[in-house]
């Protein structure tokens, strides 16, 4: 039964990772509905593993872009790939600081369902504001990459704040091109997710939690997230580029209100 629940949560992660609706918030909601309960530190570990699975699916879909960036870096020239990589690095700094210094807070927050509901309402508000903003089609600047990175750091700290929603919305509010914003948003998170997953396994303080974790549900959840993410990534990214953000805003509002009412009535 735990395996089936983990697979369902994995599918939810794979489908919601590429939409601006907070995959981490949906993981918490799905676990609550299915009764898939873990300790606080295990909840965070489970979420990281599922995010790592969709990061791998993103790498598969964006493999050509990633290879071009790597090739450009090894040319040791101040080219477009080098500049893009520097912007990615700048955008990562705020989230790295959050991960290093607020890890205990993250574990506690990733078990708070009511917080997820309220944060989904904030996501809805941000998406609505971004939907009204005008995109000028300009490239993402170095300053923009830092501001977008701050938005990602907030999303990393608060489940229910959509990472892609906050980064894409912030970029659009800054008048950046929507298609470029989506591409930047999905690529900027890859090093962070891979690094977080690696640190989770290497962190000695988590050794006991890892040993007590049933590996089968974890592995099944990982595979479900990877496969569903692999199939969903490409067409969902195109959907995000073309769709109006207000529809995602409405969805997040409905889910947020439902979750808040559920926590008060259960």
Coordinates of C-alpha atoms in Angstrom, one line a residue:
X1 CA 0.0 0.0 0.0
X2 CA 2.8 2.4 0.8
X3 CA 4.4 1.7 -2.6
X4 CA 1.1 2.6 -4.4
X5 CA 0.9 5.8 -2.4
X6 CA 4.5 6.7 -3.1
X7 CA 3.9 6.1 -6.8
X8 CA 0.9 8.4 -6.8
X9 CA 2.8 11.2 -5.0
X10 CA 5.6 10.7 -7.5
X11 CA 3.2 11.1 -10.4
X12 CA 1.9 14.3 -8.8
X13 CA 5.4 15.6 -8.5
X14 CA 6.2 14.8 -12.1
X15 CA 3.1 16.5 -13.4
X16 CA 3.2 19.6 -11.2
X17 CA 7.0 20.3 -11.3
X18 CA 6.6 22.0 -14.7
X19 CA 3.6 24.0 -13.9
X20 CA 3.6 27.2 -11.7
X21 CA 1.4 25.6 -9.0
X22 CA 4.0 24.5 -6.4
X23 CA 5.1 20.8 -6.7
X24 CA 6.4 20.8 -3.1
X25 CA 3.0 22.0 -1.9
X26 CA 1.2 19.3 -3.9
X27 CA 3.5 16.7 -2.5
X28 CA 2.5 17.7 1.0
X29 CA -1.2 17.8 0.0
X30 CA -1.0 14.4 -1.7
X31 CA 0.8 12.8 1.3
X32 CA -1.9 14.2 3.6
X33 CA -4.8 12.9 1.5
X34 CA -3.2 9.5 1.0
X35 CA -2.0 9.2 4.6
X36 CA 1.6 8.8 3.6
X37 CA 3.2 10.0 6.8
X38 CA 6.9 10.4 7.5
X39 CA 9.0 12.2 10.2
X40 CA 9.8 15.8 9.5
X41 CA 13.4 15.1 8.2
X42 CA 12.1 12.2 6.2
X43 CA 9.4 14.4 4.6
X44 CA 12.1 16.8 3.4
X45 CA 14.3 13.8 2.1
X46 CA 11.3 12.3 0.3
X47 CA 10.6 15.7 -1.4
X48 CA 14.2 16.2 -2.4
X49 CA 14.3 12.7 -3.9
X50 CA 11.2 13.3 -6.0
X51 CA 12.6 16.7 -7.1
X52 CA 15.8 15.0 -8.1
X53 CA 13.8 12.6 -10.2
X54 CA 12.2 15.4 -12.2
X55 CA 15.6 17.2 -12.4
X56 CA 16.9 14.1 -14.3
X57 CA 13.9 14.3 -16.6
X58 CA 14.6 18.0 -17.2
X59 CA 18.2 17.1 -18.0
X60 CA 17.0 14.6 -20.6
X61 CA 14.6 17.1 -22.2
X62 CA 17.1 20.0 -22.1
X63 CA 20.2 17.9 -23.0
X64 CA 21.0 19.9 -26.1
X65 CA 20.8 23.2 -24.3
X66 CA 23.0 21.8 -21.4
X67 CA 25.6 20.5 -23.9
X68 CA 25.7 23.8 -25.7
X69 CA 26.3 25.6 -22.4
X70 CA 29.1 23.2 -21.4
X71 CA 30.7 23.4 -24.9
X72 CA 30.6 27.2 -24.7
X73 CA 32.2 27.2 -21.3
X74 CA 35.1 25.1 -22.5
X75 CA 35.8 27.6 -25.3
X76 CA 37.0 30.0 -22.5
X77 CA 35.5 33.0 -24.2
X78 CA 33.1 35.7 -23.1
X79 CA 30.3 34.2 -25.2
X80 CA 26.6 33.7 -24.8
X81 CA 27.0 30.4 -23.0
X82 CA 29.5 31.8 -20.5
X83 CA 27.2 34.7 -19.7
X84 CA 24.2 32.5 -19.4
X85 CA 26.1 30.2 -17.0
X86 CA 27.2 33.2 -14.9
X87 CA 23.6 34.3 -14.6
X88 CA 22.6 30.8 -13.5
X89 CA 25.3 30.8 -10.8
X90 CA 24.2 34.3 -9.6
X91 CA 20.6 33.0 -9.4
X92 CA 21.6 30.0 -7.3
X93 CA 23.3 32.0 -4.5
X94 CA 20.2 33.0 -2.5
X95 CA 18.8 29.4 -2.5
X96 CA 22.2 28.0 -1.5
X97 CA 22.2 30.3 1.5
X98 CA 18.7 29.2 2.5
X99 CA 19.6 25.5 2.1
X100 CA 22.8 25.8 4.2
X101 CA 21.5 28.0 7.1
X102 CA 17.8 27.3 7.3
X103 CA 17.7 23.5 6.8
X104 CA 16.0 22.8 10.2
X105 CA 13.3 25.3 9.4
X106 CA 12.8 23.7 6.0
X107 CA 12.1 20.3 7.7
X108 CA 9.5 21.8 9.9
X109 CA 7.7 23.8 7.2
X110 CA 7.5 20.8 4.8
X111 CA 5.1 19.1 7.2
X112 CA 2.8 22.1 7.7
X113 CA -0.3 21.6 5.5
X114 CA -2.1 24.8 6.6
X115 CA 1.0 26.8 5.6
X116 CA 0.9 25.2 2.2
X117 CA -2.7 26.5 1.7
X118 CA -1.8 30.1 2.6
X119 CA 1.3 30.0 0.5
X120 CA -0.7 28.8 -2.5
X121 CA -2.8 31.9 -2.2
X122 CA 0.3 34.0 -2.3
X123 CA 1.4 32.1 -5.4
X124 CA -2.0 32.8 -6.9
X125 CA -1.6 36.5 -6.2
X126 CA 1.9 36.6 -7.7
X127 CA 0.7 34.8 -10.9
X128 CA -2.2 37.2 -11.3
X129 CA 0.1 40.2 -11.0
X130 CA 2.5 38.7 -13.5
X131 CA -0.4 38.0 -15.9
X132 CA -1.1 41.7 -16.0
X133 CA 2.5 42.7 -16.6
X134 CA 3.8 43.4 -20.1
X135 CA 6.6 41.3 -21.5
X136 CA 9.0 43.4 -23.6
X137 CA 10.9 40.4 -24.9
X138 CA 14.2 41.5 -23.4
X139 CA 17.0 39.2 -22.2
X140 CA 17.5 38.3 -18.6
X141 CA 20.1 40.6 -17.1
X142 CA 22.6 39.9 -14.3
X143 CA 20.5 42.1 -12.0
X144 CA 17.4 40.2 -13.0
X145 CA 19.1 36.8 -12.4
X146 CA 19.8 37.8 -8.8
X147 CA 16.2 39.0 -8.2
X148 CA 14.9 35.8 -9.7
X149 CA 17.3 33.9 -7.5
X150 CA 15.8 35.6 -4.4
X151 CA 12.3 34.5 -5.6
X152 CA 13.6 31.0 -5.9
X153 CA 15.0 31.1 -2.4
X154 CA 11.7 32.1 -1.0
X155 CA 10.0 29.3 -2.9
X156 CA 12.6 26.8 -1.5
X157 CA 11.8 27.9 2.0
X158 CA 8.0 27.9 1.8
X159 CA 6.1 24.9 0.4
X160 CA 3.2 26.2 -1.5
X161 CA 5.1 29.0 -3.1
X162 CA 5.7 27.7 -6.6
X163 CA 9.3 27.8 -7.6
X164 CA 8.6 28.0 -11.3
X165 CA 5.7 30.2 -10.7
X166 CA 7.7 32.7 -8.6
X167 CA 10.7 32.7 -10.8
X168 CA 8.8 33.0 -14.1
X169 CA 6.4 35.6 -12.7
X170 CA 9.3 37.6 -11.2
X171 CA 11.1 37.5 -14.6
X172 CA 7.9 38.6 -16.5
X173 CA 7.3 41.4 -13.9
X174 CA 10.9 42.5 -14.7
X175 CA 9.8 42.7 -18.4
X176 CA 11.8 39.7 -19.5
X177 CA 10.7 37.5 -22.4
X178 CA 8.3 34.8 -21.3
X179 CA 9.9 32.0 -23.3
X180 CA 13.4 32.9 -22.0
X181 CA 12.0 33.2 -18.5
X182 CA 10.6 29.6 -18.7
X183 CA 13.9 28.2 -20.0
X184 CA 15.9 30.0 -17.4
X185 CA 13.6 28.9 -14.6
X186 CA 13.8 25.2 -15.4
X187 CA 17.6 25.2 -16.0
X188 CA 18.5 27.3 -12.9
X189 CA 17.1 24.8 -10.5
X190 CA 19.1 21.7 -11.8
X191 CA 22.4 22.3 -9.9
X192 CA 20.5 23.1 -6.7
X193 CA 18.3 20.0 -6.8
X194 CA 21.3 17.7 -7.7
X195 CA 23.4 19.4 -5.0
X196 CA 20.6 19.1 -2.4
X197 CA 20.1 15.4 -3.1
X198 CA 23.8 14.7 -2.9
X199 CA 24.1 16.6 0.4
X200 CA 21.1 14.7 1.8
X201 CA 22.9 11.4 1.3
X202 CA 26.3 12.7 2.5
X203 CA 25.0 14.5 5.6
X204 CA 25.9 12.4 8.6
X205 CA 23.1 13.9 10.7
X206 CA 20.6 12.3 8.3
X207 CA 22.2 8.8 8.3
X208 CA 19.7 7.4 10.9
X209 CA 16.7 8.8 9.0
X210 CA 18.0 7.3 5.7
X211 CA 18.5 3.9 7.3
X212 CA 15.0 3.8 8.7
X213 CA 13.5 4.8 5.4
X214 CA 11.8 2.0 3.5
X215 CA 13.7 2.0 0.2
X216 CA 11.0 0.4 -1.9
X217 CA 8.4 3.2 -1.7
X218 CA 11.2 5.7 -2.1
X219 CA 12.5 4.0 -5.2
X220 CA 9.0 3.6 -6.7
X221 CA 8.2 7.3 -6.0
X222 CA 11.5 8.3 -7.7
X223 CA 10.7 6.2 -10.8
X224 CA 7.1 7.5 -11.0
X225 CA 8.3 11.1 -10.7
X226 CA 11.0 10.6 -13.3
X227 CA 8.8 8.8 -15.9
X228 CA 5.8 11.2 -15.5
X229 CA 8.2 14.2 -15.5
X230 CA 9.9 12.9 -18.7
X231 CA 6.6 12.7 -20.6
X232 CA 5.2 15.9 -19.1
X233 CA 8.2 18.2 -19.2
X234 CA 8.3 19.1 -22.9
X235 CA 4.6 19.8 -23.6
X236 CA 4.0 21.4 -20.2
X237 CA 6.8 23.9 -20.8
X238 CA 5.2 24.8 -24.1
X239 CA 1.9 25.1 -22.3
X240 CA 3.4 27.5 -19.7
X241 CA 4.9 29.6 -22.4
X242 CA 1.5 30.0 -24.2
X243 CA -1.0 29.9 -21.5
X244 CA -2.2 32.9 -19.5
X245 CA -0.9 32.8 -15.9
X246 CA -4.3 33.9 -14.6
X247 CA -5.6 30.3 -15.1
X248 CA -2.9 28.9 -12.8
X249 CA -3.7 31.8 -10.4
X250 CA -7.3 30.6 -10.2
X251 CA -6.3 27.0 -9.7
X252 CA -3.9 27.9 -6.9
X253 CA -6.6 30.0 -5.2
X254 CA -9.1 27.1 -5.3
X255 CA -6.6 24.6 -4.0
X256 CA -5.3 27.0 -1.4
X257 CA -8.8 27.8 0.0
X258 CA -9.7 24.1 0.0
X259 CA -6.5 23.1 1.9
X260 CA -7.0 25.8 4.5
X261 CA -10.7 24.8 5.1
X262 CA -9.6 21.2 5.3
X263 CA -7.0 21.9 8.0
X264 CA -9.7 23.7 10.1
X265 CA -12.4 21.2 9.6
X266 CA -10.5 17.9 9.9

